[in-house]
mmCIF file of C-alpha atoms in Angstrom:
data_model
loop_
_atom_site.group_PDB
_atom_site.id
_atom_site.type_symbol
_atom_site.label_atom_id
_atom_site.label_comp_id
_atom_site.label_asym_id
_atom_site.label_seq_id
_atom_site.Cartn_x
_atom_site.Cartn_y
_atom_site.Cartn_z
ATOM 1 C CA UNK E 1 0.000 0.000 0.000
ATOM 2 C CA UNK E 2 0.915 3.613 -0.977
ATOM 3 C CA UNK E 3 1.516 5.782 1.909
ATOM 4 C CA UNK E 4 1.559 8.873 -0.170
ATOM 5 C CA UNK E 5 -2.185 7.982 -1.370
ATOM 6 C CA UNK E 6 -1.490 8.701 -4.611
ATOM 7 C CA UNK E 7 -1.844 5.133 -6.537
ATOM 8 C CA UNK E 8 0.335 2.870 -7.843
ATOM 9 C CA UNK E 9 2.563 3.990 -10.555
ATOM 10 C CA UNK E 10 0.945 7.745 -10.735
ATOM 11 C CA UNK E 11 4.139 9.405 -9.298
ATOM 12 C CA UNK E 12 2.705 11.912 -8.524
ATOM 13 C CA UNK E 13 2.242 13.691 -4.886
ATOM 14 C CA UNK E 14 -2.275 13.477 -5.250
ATOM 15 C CA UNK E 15 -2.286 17.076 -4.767
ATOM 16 C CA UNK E 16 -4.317 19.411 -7.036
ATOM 17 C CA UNK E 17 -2.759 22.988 -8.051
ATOM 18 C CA UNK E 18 -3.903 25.593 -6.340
ATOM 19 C CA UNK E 19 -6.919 28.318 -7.930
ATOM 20 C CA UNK E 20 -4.076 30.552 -8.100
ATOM 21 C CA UNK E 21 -1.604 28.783 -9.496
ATOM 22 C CA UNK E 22 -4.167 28.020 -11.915
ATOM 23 C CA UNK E 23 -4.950 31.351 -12.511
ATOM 24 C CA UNK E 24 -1.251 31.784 -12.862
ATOM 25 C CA UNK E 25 -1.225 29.655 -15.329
ATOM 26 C CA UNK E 26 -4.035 31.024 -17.559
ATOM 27 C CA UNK E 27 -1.990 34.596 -17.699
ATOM 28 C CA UNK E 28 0.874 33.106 -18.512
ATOM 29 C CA UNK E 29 -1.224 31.169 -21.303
ATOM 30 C CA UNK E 30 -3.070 34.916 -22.405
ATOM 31 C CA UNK E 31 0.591 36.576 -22.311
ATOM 32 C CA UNK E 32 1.953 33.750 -24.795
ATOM 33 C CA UNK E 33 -0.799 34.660 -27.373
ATOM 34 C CA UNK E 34 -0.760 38.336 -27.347
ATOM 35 C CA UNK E 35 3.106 38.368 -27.669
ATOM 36 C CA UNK E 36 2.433 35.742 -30.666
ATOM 37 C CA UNK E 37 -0.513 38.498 -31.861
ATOM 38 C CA UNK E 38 2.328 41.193 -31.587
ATOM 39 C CA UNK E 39 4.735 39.088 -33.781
ATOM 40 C CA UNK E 40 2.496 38.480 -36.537
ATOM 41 C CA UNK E 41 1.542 41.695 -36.838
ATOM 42 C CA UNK E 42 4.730 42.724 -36.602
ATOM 43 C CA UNK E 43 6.163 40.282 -39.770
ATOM 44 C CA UNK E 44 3.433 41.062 -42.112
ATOM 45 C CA UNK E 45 3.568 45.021 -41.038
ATOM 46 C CA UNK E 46 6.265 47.101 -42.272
ATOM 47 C CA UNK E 47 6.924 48.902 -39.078
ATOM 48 C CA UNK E 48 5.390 52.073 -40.574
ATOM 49 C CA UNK E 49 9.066 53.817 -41.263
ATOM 50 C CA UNK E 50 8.506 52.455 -45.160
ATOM 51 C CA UNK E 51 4.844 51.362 -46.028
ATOM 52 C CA UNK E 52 3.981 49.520 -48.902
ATOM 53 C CA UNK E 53 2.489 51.352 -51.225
ATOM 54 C CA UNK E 54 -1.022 50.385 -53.010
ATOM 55 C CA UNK E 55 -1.063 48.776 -56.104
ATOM 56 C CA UNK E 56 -1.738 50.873 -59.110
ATOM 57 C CA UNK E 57 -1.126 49.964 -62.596
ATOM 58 C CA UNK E 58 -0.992 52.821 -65.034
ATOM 59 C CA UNK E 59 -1.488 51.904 -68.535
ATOM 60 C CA UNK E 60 0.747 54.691 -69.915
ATOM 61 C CA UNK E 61 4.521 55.038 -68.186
ATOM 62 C CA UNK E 62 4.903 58.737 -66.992
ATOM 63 C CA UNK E 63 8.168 60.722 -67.904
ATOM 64 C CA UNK E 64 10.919 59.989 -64.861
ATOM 65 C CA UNK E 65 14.589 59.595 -65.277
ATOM 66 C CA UNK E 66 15.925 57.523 -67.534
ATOM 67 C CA UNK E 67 17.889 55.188 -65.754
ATOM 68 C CA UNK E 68 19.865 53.888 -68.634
ATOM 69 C CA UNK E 69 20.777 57.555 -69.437
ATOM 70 C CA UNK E 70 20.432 57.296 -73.785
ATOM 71 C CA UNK E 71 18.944 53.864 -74.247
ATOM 72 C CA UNK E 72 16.985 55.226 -76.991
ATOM 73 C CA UNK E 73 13.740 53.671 -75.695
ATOM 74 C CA UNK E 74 11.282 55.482 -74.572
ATOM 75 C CA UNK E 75 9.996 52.554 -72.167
ATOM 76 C CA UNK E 76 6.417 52.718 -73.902
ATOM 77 C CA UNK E 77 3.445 50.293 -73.015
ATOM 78 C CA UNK E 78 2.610 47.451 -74.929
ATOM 79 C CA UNK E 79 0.085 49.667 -76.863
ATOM 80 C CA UNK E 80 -3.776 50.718 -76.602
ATOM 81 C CA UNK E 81 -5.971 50.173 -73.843
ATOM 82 C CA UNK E 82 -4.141 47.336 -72.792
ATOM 83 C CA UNK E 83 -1.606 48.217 -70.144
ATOM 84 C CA UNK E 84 0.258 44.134 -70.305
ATOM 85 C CA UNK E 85 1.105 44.279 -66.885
ATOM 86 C CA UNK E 86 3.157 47.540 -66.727
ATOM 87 C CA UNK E 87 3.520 49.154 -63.662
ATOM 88 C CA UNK E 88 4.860 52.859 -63.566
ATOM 89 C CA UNK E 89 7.022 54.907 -61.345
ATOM 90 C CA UNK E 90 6.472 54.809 -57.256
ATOM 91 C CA UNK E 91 7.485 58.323 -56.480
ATOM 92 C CA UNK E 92 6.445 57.937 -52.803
ATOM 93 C CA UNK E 93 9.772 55.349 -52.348
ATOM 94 C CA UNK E 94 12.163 57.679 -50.871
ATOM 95 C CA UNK E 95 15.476 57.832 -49.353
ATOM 96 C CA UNK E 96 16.295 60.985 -47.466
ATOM 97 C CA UNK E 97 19.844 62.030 -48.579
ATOM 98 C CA UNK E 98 20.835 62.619 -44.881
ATOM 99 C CA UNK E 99 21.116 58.543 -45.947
ATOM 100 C CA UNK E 100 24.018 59.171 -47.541
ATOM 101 C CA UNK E 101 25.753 62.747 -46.487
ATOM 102 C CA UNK E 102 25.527 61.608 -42.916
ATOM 103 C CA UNK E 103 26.264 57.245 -43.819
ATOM 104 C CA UNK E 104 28.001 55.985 -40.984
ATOM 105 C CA UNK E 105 32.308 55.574 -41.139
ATOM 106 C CA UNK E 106 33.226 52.336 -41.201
ATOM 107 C CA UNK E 107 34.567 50.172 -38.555
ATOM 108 C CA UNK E 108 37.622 48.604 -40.430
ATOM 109 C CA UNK E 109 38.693 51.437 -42.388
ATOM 110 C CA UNK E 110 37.763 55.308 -41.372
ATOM 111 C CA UNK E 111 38.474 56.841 -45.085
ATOM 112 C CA UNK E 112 35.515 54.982 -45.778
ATOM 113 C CA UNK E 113 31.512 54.740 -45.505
ATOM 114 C CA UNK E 114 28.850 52.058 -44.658
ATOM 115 C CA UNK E 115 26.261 52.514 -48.060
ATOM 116 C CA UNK E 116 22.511 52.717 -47.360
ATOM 117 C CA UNK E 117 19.872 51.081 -47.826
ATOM 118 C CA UNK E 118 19.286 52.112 -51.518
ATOM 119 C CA UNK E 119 17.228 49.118 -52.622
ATOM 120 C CA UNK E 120 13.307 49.406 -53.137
ATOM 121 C CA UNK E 121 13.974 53.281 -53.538
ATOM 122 C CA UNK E 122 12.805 55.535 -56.824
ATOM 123 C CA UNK E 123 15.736 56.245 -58.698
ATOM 124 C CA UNK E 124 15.739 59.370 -58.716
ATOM 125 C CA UNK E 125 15.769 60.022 -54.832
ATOM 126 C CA UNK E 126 18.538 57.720 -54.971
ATOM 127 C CA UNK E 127 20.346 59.922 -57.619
ATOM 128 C CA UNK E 128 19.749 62.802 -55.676
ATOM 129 C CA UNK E 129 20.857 61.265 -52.466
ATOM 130 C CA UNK E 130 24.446 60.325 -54.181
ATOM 131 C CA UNK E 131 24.585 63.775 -55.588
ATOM 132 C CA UNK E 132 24.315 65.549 -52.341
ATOM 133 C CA UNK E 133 26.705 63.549 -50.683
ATOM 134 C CA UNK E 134 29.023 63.688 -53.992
ATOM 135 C CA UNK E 135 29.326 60.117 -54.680
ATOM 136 C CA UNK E 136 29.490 58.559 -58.011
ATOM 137 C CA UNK E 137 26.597 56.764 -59.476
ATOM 138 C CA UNK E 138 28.519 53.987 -61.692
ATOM 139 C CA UNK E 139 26.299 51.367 -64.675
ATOM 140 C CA UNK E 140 23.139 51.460 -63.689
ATOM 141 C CA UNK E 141 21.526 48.498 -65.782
ATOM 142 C CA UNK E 142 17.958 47.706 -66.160
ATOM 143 C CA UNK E 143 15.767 44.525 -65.621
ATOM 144 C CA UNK E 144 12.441 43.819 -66.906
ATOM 145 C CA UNK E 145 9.766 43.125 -63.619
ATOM 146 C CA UNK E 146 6.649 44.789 -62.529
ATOM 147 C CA UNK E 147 6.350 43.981 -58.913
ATOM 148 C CA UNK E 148 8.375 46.905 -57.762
ATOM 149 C CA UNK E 149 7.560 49.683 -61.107
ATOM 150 C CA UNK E 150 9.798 51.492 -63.101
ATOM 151 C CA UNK E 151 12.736 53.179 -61.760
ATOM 152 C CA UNK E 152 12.515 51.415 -58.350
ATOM 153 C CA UNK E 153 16.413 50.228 -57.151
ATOM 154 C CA UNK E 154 16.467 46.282 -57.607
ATOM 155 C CA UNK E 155 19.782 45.568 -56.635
ATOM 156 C CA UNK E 156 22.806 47.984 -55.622
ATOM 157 C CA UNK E 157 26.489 47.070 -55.422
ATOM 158 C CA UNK E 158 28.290 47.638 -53.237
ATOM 159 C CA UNK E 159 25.667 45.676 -51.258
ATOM 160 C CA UNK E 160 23.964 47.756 -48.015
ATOM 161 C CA UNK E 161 26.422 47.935 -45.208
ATOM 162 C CA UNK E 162 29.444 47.567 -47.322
ATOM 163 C CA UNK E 163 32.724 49.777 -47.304
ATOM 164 C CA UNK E 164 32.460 52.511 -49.895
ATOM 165 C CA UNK E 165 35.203 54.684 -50.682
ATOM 166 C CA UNK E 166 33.570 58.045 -52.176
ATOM 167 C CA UNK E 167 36.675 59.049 -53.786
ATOM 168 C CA UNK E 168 37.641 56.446 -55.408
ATOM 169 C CA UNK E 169 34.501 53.716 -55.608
ATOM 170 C CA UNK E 170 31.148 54.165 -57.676
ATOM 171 C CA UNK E 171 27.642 52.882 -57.004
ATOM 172 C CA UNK E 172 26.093 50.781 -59.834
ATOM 173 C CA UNK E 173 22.184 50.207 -59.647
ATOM 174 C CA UNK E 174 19.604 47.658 -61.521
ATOM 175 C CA UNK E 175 16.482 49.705 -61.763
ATOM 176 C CA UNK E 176 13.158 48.049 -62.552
ATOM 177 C CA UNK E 177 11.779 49.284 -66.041
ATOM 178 C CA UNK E 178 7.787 48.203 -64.648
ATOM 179 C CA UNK E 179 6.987 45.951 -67.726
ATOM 180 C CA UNK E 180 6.586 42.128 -66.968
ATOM 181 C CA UNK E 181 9.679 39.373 -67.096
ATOM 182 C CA UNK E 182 9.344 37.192 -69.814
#
């Protein structure tokens, strides 16, 4: 026979918790999913600082800057009332050019600067960003996609957070030109 009282093989001391350990328990339980709340919220939010902007497509491209300086085309829809899939300029992108006349010195070498964030960015807030900070804007290249819309920064080298020496290095950009991938 047991002399705890609590059965054979239950190993357990036969006591039941307490109401408020229980309750205890059930804010610990309410804290858990709110924080979880919070996180979700948080991942599909952008944190407000850079919202995603609405989707509009615009059948007929607006006049921006040309990010492959004299390509000769005029970046033109796919004709008439059907727009096939373009999607124009997202002014609203910005990048203050505090970004990059106030980038933070590098760690390794001090002649040098830590490159923004230019990616996702209209081009031309971009260009005016490495003007006022008198950096040089190297190839910029473009690549067919209409996810972001034309003239939005696809890809930057050197990469965000890399050494960049303004005297010496450039800045070379892939800019979006808002009509579909094949």
């Amino acid at each position: 026979m047991n002399a705890t009282g609590s059965g054979p093989g239950n190993g357990g001391s036969g006591r039941k918790p307490s109401a408020g350990a229980m309750a205890g328990y059930g804010l610990a339980a309410v804290a858990v999913i709110v924080a979880l709340v919070f996180v979700i919220i948080g991942l599909t939010d952008s944190g407000g600082a850079d919202p995603d902007p609405k989707p509009t497509a615009k059948p007929k491209p607006t006049q921006s800057a040309d990010p492959a300086g004299s390509s000769g085309d005029s970046g033109g829809d796919d004709g008439g009332s059907d727009s096939g899939g373009y999607k124009g300029p997202d002014t609203s992108r910005t990048i203050d050019s505090t970004r990059c006349t106030d980038a933070t010195k590098s760690y390794s070498d001090k002649s040098k600067v830590m490159v923004p964030e230019l990616t996702y960015k209209d081009l031309t807030s971009v260009k005016a960003c490495l003007r006022a900070a008198g950096w040089k804007l190297g190839e910029v290249t473009t690549e067919d996609e209409n996810v972001w819309g034309k003239n939005t920064v696809l890809e930057q080298t050197p990469d965000y957070l890399d050494d960049f020496d303004p005297d010496k290095d450039k800045i070379d950009l892939t800019v979006s030109t808002g009509q579909p991938a094949d």
